[in-house]
């Protein structure tokens, strides 16, 4: 069903700008065609109990009801302006925030917005086959909620491109629908978004680690001196919280099932559950892929973005100073076969500053999973984040090989142990073998906690009929 622009919830007064309205009307059918082609396969005509944003009010920013995903009302929302905001960091500290794109920062802002925007449709494409092997209809609904909200986040970024970047923005918006995750011809911009996600352990790890990178990127952009971008990403963070919950609790339920079987003296593999060593390898792979999304440890682009007031730090308002001048950040980098200390100007280390906050947040979640192991009587075994030097594809640590503890090693040594540390073909084969779709209300797959989560969605019971087949 085609949507008219007026049916899209928004608080940006779309109808007052006929040129913008026409541009979005031309983009809209292409978006819907993309959704039908590469969105969730096999469930486009199902009724799904979804949350739809209808306003930014804390009490009423979402409504819940059954909807077919192609008919979902993707909205465009910016947090309302609150007085005259000023830039909170960098060389323009204290200057009025920009309502329009400053000419000298046009290219940088376009690059920032396009890179963020590209991740949104990419994840939908990566996850399009997962519904067929959902571990429960509760999880199936959560997957689809994440998918439609990634679609809404794409709309949010496309609105900025159309509204503020003219023809260039319109062309970039078309390209966002032309690239494909994993394509050899037109892949997505960032490597983690070209990785296959064809099992639910990968999905939970992706939502835990890769979407958590999104939280920190959005939080840094929420500080931006370009006010429409800051106001857009602040609202996106409201929805992102659910994605992180799906990932963190999903992994926790996988760990809980495995730990429960170990407590009973059973072999998880024989019971269709996932052994801890496989969970650890999935953790290693998705965490390190997600570390790369922050960029290199030393970055002149990051310094320029901070200096200009385009991208801040996590919770910039909580910091003691906001110019980051005359300060340094200590790094250990590989040089001539050994690690050496290097002090770099703090502005050039802004990617690493943001990555620090991310790693602390990830560690908190891993600590939770280890508490689940301990509660189930599993002694002497735990999950751990690998060192941030391990398995890196960008930055100085990509030039050498390290083990999960961060010790430098030869390439031959790394290759000899790689299958112990990263997802291997046997792991993929086994994990896929336990991915059997479970669509009976209140039932769970063998690899996830058989006791359902404590709460359902929107106060509904966990065994609620979250997804209904056509005609049911």
PDB file of N, CA, C and O in Angstrom, residues 319-382:
ATOM      1  N   UNK A 319      31.556  16.942  31.123  1.00  0.00           N
ATOM      2  CA  UNK A 319      33.013  17.096  31.180  1.00  0.00           C
ATOM      3  C   UNK A 319      33.386  18.452  31.749  1.00  0.00           C
ATOM      4  O   UNK A 319      32.622  19.424  31.674  1.00  0.00           O
ATOM      5  N   UNK A 320      34.605  18.521  32.295  1.00  0.00           N
ATOM      6  CA  UNK A 320      35.037  19.745  32.977  1.00  0.00           C
ATOM      7  C   UNK A 320      35.382  20.860  32.001  1.00  0.00           C
ATOM      8  O   UNK A 320      35.203  22.043  32.300  1.00  0.00           O
ATOM      9  N   UNK A 321      35.917  20.512  30.848  1.00  0.00           N
ATOM     10  CA  UNK A 321      36.265  21.525  29.848  1.00  0.00           C
ATOM     11  C   UNK A 321      35.856  21.016  28.478  1.00  0.00           C
ATOM     12  O   UNK A 321      35.632  19.825  28.284  1.00  0.00           O
ATOM     13  N   UNK A 322      35.756  21.940  27.523  1.00  0.00           N
ATOM     14  CA  UNK A 322      35.134  21.583  26.258  1.00  0.00           C
ATOM     15  C   UNK A 322      35.957  21.964  25.023  1.00  0.00           C
ATOM     16  O   UNK A 322      35.435  21.922  23.922  1.00  0.00           O
ATOM     17  N   UNK A 323      37.222  22.293  25.227  1.00  0.00           N
ATOM     18  CA  UNK A 323      38.046  22.649  24.064  1.00  0.00           C
ATOM     19  C   UNK A 323      39.107  21.601  23.752  1.00  0.00           C
ATOM     20  O   UNK A 323      39.615  21.546  22.642  1.00  0.00           O
ATOM     21  N   UNK A 324      39.475  20.782  24.757  1.00  0.00           N
ATOM     22  CA  UNK A 324      40.461  19.708  24.560  1.00  0.00           C
ATOM     23  C   UNK A 324      41.760  20.225  23.950  1.00  0.00           C
ATOM     24  O   UNK A 324      42.365  19.572  23.100  1.00  0.00           O
ATOM     25  N   UNK A 325      42.191  21.380  24.389  1.00  0.00           N
ATOM     26  CA  UNK A 325      43.456  21.953  23.921  1.00  0.00           C
ATOM     27  C   UNK A 325      44.534  21.735  24.977  1.00  0.00           C
ATOM     28  O   UNK A 325      44.255  21.745  26.180  1.00  0.00           O
ATOM     29  N   UNK A 326      45.754  21.507  24.503  1.00  0.00           N
ATOM     30  CA  UNK A 326      46.871  21.368  25.431  1.00  0.00           C
ATOM     31  C   UNK A 326      46.842  20.090  26.238  1.00  0.00           C
ATOM     32  O   UNK A 326      47.535  19.980  27.254  1.00  0.00           O
ATOM     33  N   UNK A 327      46.037  19.121  25.829  1.00  0.00           N
ATOM     34  CA  UNK A 327      45.974  17.848  26.529  1.00  0.00           C
ATOM     35  C   UNK A 327      46.401  16.728  25.581  1.00  0.00           C
ATOM     36  O   UNK A 327      46.357  16.900  24.362  1.00  0.00           O
ATOM     37  N   UNK A 328      46.788  15.618  26.156  1.00  0.00           N
ATOM     38  CA  UNK A 328      47.233  14.504  25.326  1.00  0.00           C
ATOM     39  C   UNK A 328      46.570  13.210  25.788  1.00  0.00           C
ATOM     40  O   UNK A 328      46.007  13.139  26.885  1.00  0.00           O
ATOM     41  N   UNK A 329      46.660  12.202  24.939  1.00  0.00           N
ATOM     42  CA  UNK A 329      46.095  10.877  25.214  1.00  0.00           C
ATOM     43  C   UNK A 329      47.215   9.869  24.970  1.00  0.00           C
ATOM     44  O   UNK A 329      47.869   9.898  23.923  1.00  0.00           O
ATOM     45  N   UNK A 330      47.426   8.979  25.942  1.00  0.00           N
ATOM     46  CA  UNK A 330      48.527   8.017  25.818  1.00  0.00           C
ATOM     47  C   UNK A 330      48.039   6.761  25.107  1.00  0.00           C
ATOM     48  O   UNK A 330      47.026   6.168  25.478  1.00  0.00           O
ATOM     49  N   UNK A 331      48.758   6.382  24.067  1.00  0.00           N
ATOM     50  CA  UNK A 331      48.451   5.182  23.297  1.00  0.00           C
ATOM     51  C   UNK A 331      49.660   4.258  23.281  1.00  0.00           C
ATOM     52  O   UNK A 331      50.809   4.715  23.329  1.00  0.00           O
ATOM     53  N   UNK A 332      49.386   2.962  23.189  1.00  0.00           N
ATOM     54  CA  UNK A 332      50.437   1.996  22.869  1.00  0.00           C
ATOM     55  C   UNK A 332      50.205   1.533  21.443  1.00  0.00           C
ATOM     56  O   UNK A 332      49.107   1.068  21.110  1.00  0.00           O
ATOM     57  N   UNK A 333      51.196   1.690  20.595  1.00  0.00           N
ATOM     58  CA  UNK A 333      51.046   1.322  19.190  1.00  0.00           C
ATOM     59  C   UNK A 333      52.208   0.422  18.769  1.00  0.00           C
ATOM     60  O   UNK A 333      53.305   0.511  19.321  1.00  0.00           O
ATOM     61  N   UNK A 334      51.973  -0.469  17.795  1.00  0.00           N
ATOM     62  CA  UNK A 334      53.059  -1.345  17.328  1.00  0.00           C
ATOM     63  C   UNK A 334      54.057  -0.576  16.481  1.00  0.00           C
ATOM     64  O   UNK A 334      53.684   0.243  15.633  1.00  0.00           O
ATOM     65  N   UNK A 335      55.323  -0.847  16.734  1.00  0.00           N
ATOM     66  CA  UNK A 335      56.384  -0.209  15.954  1.00  0.00           C
ATOM     67  C   UNK A 335      57.603  -1.125  15.959  1.00  0.00           C
ATOM     68  O   UNK A 335      58.126  -1.468  17.028  1.00  0.00           O
ATOM     69  N   UNK A 336      58.027  -1.542  14.767  1.00  0.00           N
ATOM     70  CA  UNK A 336      59.207  -2.413  14.630  1.00  0.00           C
ATOM     71  C   UNK A 336      59.102  -3.663  15.502  1.00  0.00           C
ATOM     72  O   UNK A 336      60.052  -4.051  16.191  1.00  0.00           O
ATOM     73  N   UNK A 337      57.925  -4.279  15.496  1.00  0.00           N
ATOM     74  CA  UNK A 337      57.758  -5.553  16.188  1.00  0.00           C
ATOM     75  C   UNK A 337      57.526  -5.471  17.673  1.00  0.00           C
ATOM     76  O   UNK A 337      57.532  -6.498  18.366  1.00  0.00           O
ATOM     77  N   UNK A 338      57.329  -4.269  18.213  1.00  0.00           N
ATOM     78  CA  UNK A 338      57.030  -4.147  19.647  1.00  0.00           C
ATOM     79  C   UNK A 338      56.074  -2.985  19.874  1.00  0.00           C
ATOM     80  O   UNK A 338      55.843  -2.166  18.984  1.00  0.00           O
ATOM     81  N   UNK A 339      55.507  -2.949  21.070  1.00  0.00           N
ATOM     82  CA  UNK A 339      54.595  -1.868  21.418  1.00  0.00           C
ATOM     83  C   UNK A 339      55.366  -0.708  22.032  1.00  0.00           C
ATOM     84  O   UNK A 339      56.222  -0.904  22.904  1.00  0.00           O
ATOM     85  N   UNK A 340      55.084   0.480  21.564  1.00  0.00           N
ATOM     86  CA  UNK A 340      55.719   1.681  22.113  1.00  0.00           C
ATOM     87  C   UNK A 340      54.641   2.673  22.532  1.00  0.00           C
ATOM     88  O   UNK A 340      53.558   2.714  21.959  1.00  0.00           O
ATOM     89  N   UNK A 341      54.957   3.460  23.557  1.00  0.00           N
ATOM     90  CA  UNK A 341      54.026   4.466  24.035  1.00  0.00           C
ATOM     91  C   UNK A 341      54.098   5.701  23.161  1.00  0.00           C
ATOM     92  O   UNK A 341      55.168   6.096  22.702  1.00  0.00           O
ATOM     93  N   UNK A 342      52.943   6.288  22.958  1.00  0.00           N
ATOM     94  CA  UNK A 342      52.876   7.502  22.145  1.00  0.00           C
ATOM     95  C   UNK A 342      51.836   8.433  22.770  1.00  0.00           C
ATOM     96  O   UNK A 342      50.739   8.008  23.107  1.00  0.00           O
ATOM     97  N   UNK A 343      52.198   9.670  22.958  1.00  0.00           N
ATOM     98  CA  UNK A 343      51.252  10.667  23.435  1.00  0.00           C
ATOM     99  C   UNK A 343      50.775  11.482  22.235  1.00  0.00           C
ATOM    100  O   UNK A 343      51.589  12.072  21.525  1.00  0.00           O
ATOM    101  N   UNK A 344      49.479  11.488  22.026  1.00  0.00           N
ATOM    102  CA  UNK A 344      48.926  12.210  20.881  1.00  0.00           C
ATOM    103  C   UNK A 344      48.022  13.319  21.401  1.00  0.00           C
ATOM    104  O   UNK A 344      47.436  13.208  22.489  1.00  0.00           O
ATOM    105  N   UNK A 345      47.912  14.414  20.661  1.00  0.00           N
ATOM    106  CA  UNK A 345      46.994  15.476  21.088  1.00  0.00           C
ATOM    107  C   UNK A 345      45.596  14.919  21.287  1.00  0.00           C
ATOM    108  O   UNK A 345      45.111  14.105  20.491  1.00  0.00           O
ATOM    109  N   UNK A 346      44.933  15.348  22.356  1.00  0.00           N
ATOM    110  CA  UNK A 346      43.634  14.785  22.706  1.00  0.00           C
ATOM    111  C   UNK A 346      42.628  14.896  21.570  1.00  0.00           C
ATOM    112  O   UNK A 346      41.847  13.980  21.324  1.00  0.00           O
ATOM    113  N   UNK A 347      42.653  16.006  20.842  1.00  0.00           N
ATOM    114  CA  UNK A 347      41.697  16.160  19.744  1.00  0.00           C
ATOM    115  C   UNK A 347      41.887  15.081  18.674  1.00  0.00           C
ATOM    116  O   UNK A 347      40.919  14.636  18.059  1.00  0.00           O
ATOM    117  N   UNK A 348      43.108  14.674  18.462  1.00  0.00           N
ATOM    118  CA  UNK A 348      43.377  13.632  17.463  1.00  0.00           C
ATOM    119  C   UNK A 348      42.989  12.243  17.966  1.00  0.00           C
ATOM    120  O   UNK A 348      42.954  11.291  17.188  1.00  0.00           O
ATOM    121  N   UNK A 349      42.693  12.138  19.250  1.00  0.00           N
ATOM    122  CA  UNK A 349      42.335  10.843  19.847  1.00  0.00           C
ATOM    123  C   UNK A 349      40.846  10.761  20.164  1.00  0.00           C
ATOM    124  O   UNK A 349      40.428   9.907  20.952  1.00  0.00           O
ATOM    125  N   UNK A 350      40.031  11.609  19.542  1.00  0.00           N
ATOM    126  CA  UNK A 350      38.602  11.639  19.882  1.00  0.00           C
ATOM    127  C   UNK A 350      37.900  10.309  19.582  1.00  0.00           C
ATOM    128  O   UNK A 350      36.963   9.922  20.284  1.00  0.00           O
ATOM    129  N   UNK A 351      38.331   9.601  18.541  1.00  0.00           N
ATOM    130  CA  UNK A 351      37.741   8.278  18.287  1.00  0.00           C
ATOM    131  C   UNK A 351      38.000   7.343  19.462  1.00  0.00           C
ATOM    132  O   UNK A 351      37.136   6.558  19.875  1.00  0.00           O
ATOM    133  N   UNK A 352      39.214   7.427  20.003  1.00  0.00           N
ATOM    134  CA  UNK A 352      39.585   6.549  21.107  1.00  0.00           C
ATOM    135  C   UNK A 352      38.869   6.949  22.390  1.00  0.00           C
ATOM    136  O   UNK A 352      38.492   6.095  23.199  1.00  0.00           O
ATOM    137  N   UNK A 353      38.668   8.244  22.591  1.00  0.00           N
ATOM    138  CA  UNK A 353      37.926   8.723  23.759  1.00  0.00           C
ATOM    139  C   UNK A 353      36.501   8.155  23.747  1.00  0.00           C
ATOM    140  O   UNK A 353      35.991   7.686  24.764  1.00  0.00           O
ATOM    141  N   UNK A 354      35.870   8.175  22.579  1.00  0.00           N
ATOM    142  CA  UNK A 354      34.522   7.619  22.457  1.00  0.00           C
ATOM    143  C   UNK A 354      34.547   6.102  22.626  1.00  0.00           C
ATOM    144  O   UNK A 354      33.663   5.509  23.261  1.00  0.00           O
ATOM    145  N   UNK A 355      35.592   5.460  22.076  1.00  0.00           N
ATOM    146  CA  UNK A 355      35.712   4.004  22.194  1.00  0.00           C
ATOM    147  C   UNK A 355      35.890   3.596  23.664  1.00  0.00           C
ATOM    148  O   UNK A 355      35.409   2.541  24.074  1.00  0.00           O
ATOM    149  N   UNK A 356      36.577   4.421  24.454  1.00  0.00           N
ATOM    150  CA  UNK A 356      36.732   4.127  25.882  1.00  0.00           C
ATOM    151  C   UNK A 356      35.382   3.976  26.563  1.00  0.00           C
ATOM    152  O   UNK A 356      35.158   3.047  27.356  1.00  0.00           O
ATOM    153  N   UNK A 357      34.472   4.902  26.287  1.00  0.00           N
ATOM    154  CA  UNK A 357      33.144   4.855  26.898  1.00  0.00           C
ATOM    155  C   UNK A 357      32.384   3.611  26.443  1.00  0.00           C
ATOM    156  O   UNK A 357      31.682   2.959  27.225  1.00  0.00           O
ATOM    157  N   UNK A 358      32.537   3.290  25.166  1.00  0.00           N
ATOM    158  CA  UNK A 358      31.879   2.114  24.601  1.00  0.00           C
ATOM    159  C   UNK A 358      32.374   0.833  25.277  1.00  0.00           C
ATOM    160  O   UNK A 358      31.570  -0.030  25.659  1.00  0.00           O
ATOM    161  N   UNK A 359      33.678   0.700  25.440  1.00  0.00           N
ATOM    162  CA  UNK A 359      34.238  -0.514  26.040  1.00  0.00           C
ATOM    163  C   UNK A 359      33.742  -0.679  27.472  1.00  0.00           C
ATOM    164  O   UNK A 359      33.408  -1.792  27.909  1.00  0.00           O
ATOM    165  N   UNK A 360      33.668   0.414  28.225  1.00  0.00           N
ATOM    166  CA  UNK A 360      33.156   0.332  29.598  1.00  0.00           C
ATOM    167  C   UNK A 360      31.710  -0.166  29.613  1.00  0.00           C
ATOM    168  O   UNK A 360      31.333  -0.983  30.460  1.00  0.00           O
ATOM    169  N   UNK A 361      30.918   0.309  28.681  1.00  0.00           N
ATOM    170  CA  UNK A 361      29.518  -0.112  28.596  1.00  0.00           C
ATOM    171  C   UNK A 361      29.418  -1.593  28.225  1.00  0.00           C
ATOM    172  O   UNK A 361      28.608  -2.343  28.788  1.00  0.00           O
ATOM    173  N   UNK A 362      30.240  -2.025  27.283  1.00  0.00           N
ATOM    174  CA  UNK A 362      30.256  -3.447  26.908  1.00  0.00           C
ATOM    175  C   UNK A 362      30.683  -4.321  28.074  1.00  0.00           C
ATOM    176  O   UNK A 362      30.124  -5.415  28.282  1.00  0.00           O
ATOM    177  N   UNK A 363      31.667  -3.861  28.846  1.00  0.00           N
ATOM    178  CA  UNK A 363      32.130  -4.645  29.990  1.00  0.00           C
ATOM    179  C   UNK A 363      31.015  -4.830  31.012  1.00  0.00           C
ATOM    180  O   UNK A 363      30.883  -5.902  31.616  1.00  0.00           O
ATOM    181  N   UNK A 364      30.201  -3.796  31.202  1.00  0.00           N
ATOM    182  CA  UNK A 364      29.074  -3.907  32.130  1.00  0.00           C
ATOM    183  C   UNK A 364      28.144  -5.049  31.712  1.00  0.00           C
ATOM    184  O   UNK A 364      27.683  -5.842  32.546  1.00  0.00           O
ATOM    185  N   UNK A 365      27.865  -5.163  30.404  1.00  0.00           N
ATOM    186  CA  UNK A 365      26.987  -6.227  29.916  1.00  0.00           C
ATOM    187  C   UNK A 365      27.630  -7.601  30.091  1.00  0.00           C
ATOM    188  O   UNK A 365      26.948  -8.569  30.485  1.00  0.00           O
ATOM    189  N   UNK A 366      28.928  -7.706  29.803  1.00  0.00           N
ATOM    190  CA  UNK A 366      29.619  -8.993  29.978  1.00  0.00           C
ATOM    191  C   UNK A 366      29.604  -9.400  31.450  1.00  0.00           C
ATOM    192  O   UNK A 366      29.439 -10.580  31.785  1.00  0.00           O
ATOM    193  N   UNK A 367      29.773  -8.423  32.349  1.00  0.00           N
ATOM    194  CA  UNK A 367      29.685  -8.724  33.782  1.00  0.00           C
ATOM    195  C   UNK A 367      28.316  -9.304  34.121  1.00  0.00           C
ATOM    196  O   UNK A 367      28.209 -10.224  34.947  1.00  0.00           O
ATOM    197  N   UNK A 368      27.280  -8.804  33.490  1.00  0.00           N
ATOM    198  CA  UNK A 368      25.922  -9.326  33.716  1.00  0.00           C
ATOM    199  C   UNK A 368      25.834 -10.787  33.278  1.00  0.00           C
ATOM    200  O   UNK A 368      25.261 -11.626  33.972  1.00  0.00           O
ATOM    201  N   UNK A 369      26.386 -11.084  32.094  1.00  0.00           N
ATOM    202  CA  UNK A 369      26.336 -12.462  31.601  1.00  0.00           C
ATOM    203  C   UNK A 369      27.100 -13.395  32.533  1.00  0.00           C
ATOM    204  O   UNK A 369      26.682 -14.535  32.761  1.00  0.00           O
ATOM    205  N   UNK A 370      28.221 -12.921  33.076  1.00  0.00           N
ATOM    206  CA  UNK A 370      28.992 -13.756  33.992  1.00  0.00           C
ATOM    207  C   UNK A 370      28.259 -13.974  35.308  1.00  0.00           C
ATOM    208  O   UNK A 370      28.393 -15.035  35.943  1.00  0.00           O
ATOM    209  N   UNK A 371      27.455 -12.994  35.724  1.00  0.00           N
ATOM    210  CA  UNK A 371      26.611 -13.202  36.909  1.00  0.00           C
ATOM    211  C   UNK A 371      25.581 -14.293  36.635  1.00  0.00           C
ATOM    212  O   UNK A 371      25.242 -15.091  37.524  1.00  0.00           O
ATOM    213  N   UNK A 372      25.079 -14.340  35.410  1.00  0.00           N
ATOM    214  CA  UNK A 372      24.134 -15.398  35.042  1.00  0.00           C
ATOM    215  C   UNK A 372      24.809 -16.763  35.129  1.00  0.00           C
ATOM    216  O   UNK A 372      24.211 -17.737  35.610  1.00  0.00           O
ATOM    217  N   UNK A 373      26.061 -16.837  34.679  1.00  0.00           N
ATOM    218  CA  UNK A 373      26.799 -18.095  34.812  1.00  0.00           C
ATOM    219  C   UNK A 373      26.957 -18.478  36.278  1.00  0.00           C
ATOM    220  O   UNK A 373      26.721 -19.627  36.672  1.00  0.00           O
ATOM    221  N   UNK A 374      27.355 -17.497  37.099  1.00  0.00           N
ATOM    222  CA  UNK A 374      27.597 -17.776  38.519  1.00  0.00           C
ATOM    223  C   UNK A 374      26.317 -18.207  39.231  1.00  0.00           C
ATOM    224  O   UNK A 374      26.326 -19.124  40.057  1.00  0.00           O
ATOM    225  N   UNK A 375      25.192 -17.537  38.903  1.00  0.00           N
ATOM    226  CA  UNK A 375      23.917 -17.882  39.529  1.00  0.00           C
ATOM    227  C   UNK A 375      23.512 -19.314  39.219  1.00  0.00           C
ATOM    228  O   UNK A 375      22.776 -19.954  39.981  1.00  0.00           O
ATOM    229  N   UNK A 376      23.979 -19.812  38.082  1.00  0.00           N
ATOM    230  CA  UNK A 376      23.662 -21.179  37.678  1.00  0.00           C
ATOM    231  C   UNK A 376      24.739 -22.169  38.099  1.00  0.00           C
ATOM    232  O   UNK A 376      24.735 -23.316  37.642  1.00  0.00           O
ATOM    233  N   UNK A 377      25.647 -21.718  38.968  1.00  0.00           N
ATOM    234  CA  UNK A 377      26.634 -22.623  39.543  1.00  0.00           C
ATOM    235  C   UNK A 377      27.788 -22.980  38.631  1.00  0.00           C
ATOM    236  O   UNK A 377      28.522 -23.941  38.901  1.00  0.00           O
ATOM    237  N   UNK A 378      27.986 -22.240  37.535  1.00  0.00           N
ATOM    238  CA  UNK A 378      29.116 -22.513  36.652  1.00  0.00           C
ATOM    239  C   UNK A 378      30.369 -21.892  37.268  1.00  0.00           C
ATOM    240  O   UNK A 378      30.465 -20.672  37.416  1.00  0.00           O
ATOM    241  N   UNK A 379      31.307 -22.723  37.649  1.00  0.00           N
ATOM    242  CA  UNK A 379      32.521 -22.274  38.326  1.00  0.00           C
ATOM    243  C   UNK A 379      33.724 -22.340  37.388  1.00  0.00           C
ATOM    244  O   UNK A 379      33.856 -23.273  36.600  1.00  0.00           O
ATOM    245  N   UNK A 380      34.598 -21.361  37.491  1.00  0.00           N
ATOM    246  CA  UNK A 380      35.864 -21.393  36.763  1.00  0.00           C
ATOM    247  C   UNK A 380      35.759 -21.052  35.290  1.00  0.00           C
ATOM    248  O   UNK A 380      36.763 -21.117  34.576  1.00  0.00           O
ATOM    249  N   UNK A 381      34.585 -20.717  34.816  1.00  0.00           N
ATOM    250  CA  UNK A 381      34.403 -20.346  33.414  1.00  0.00           C
ATOM    251  C   UNK A 381      33.690 -19.007  33.348  1.00  0.00           C
ATOM    252  O   UNK A 381      32.754 -18.754  34.115  1.00  0.00           O
ATOM    253  N   UNK A 382      34.122 -18.160  32.437  1.00  0.00           N
ATOM    254  CA  UNK A 382      33.471 -16.863  32.283  1.00  0.00           C
ATOM    255  C   UNK A 382      33.700 -16.367  30.862  1.00  0.00           C
ATOM    256  O   UNK A 382      34.555 -16.876  30.130  1.00  0.00           O
TER     257      UNK A 382
END
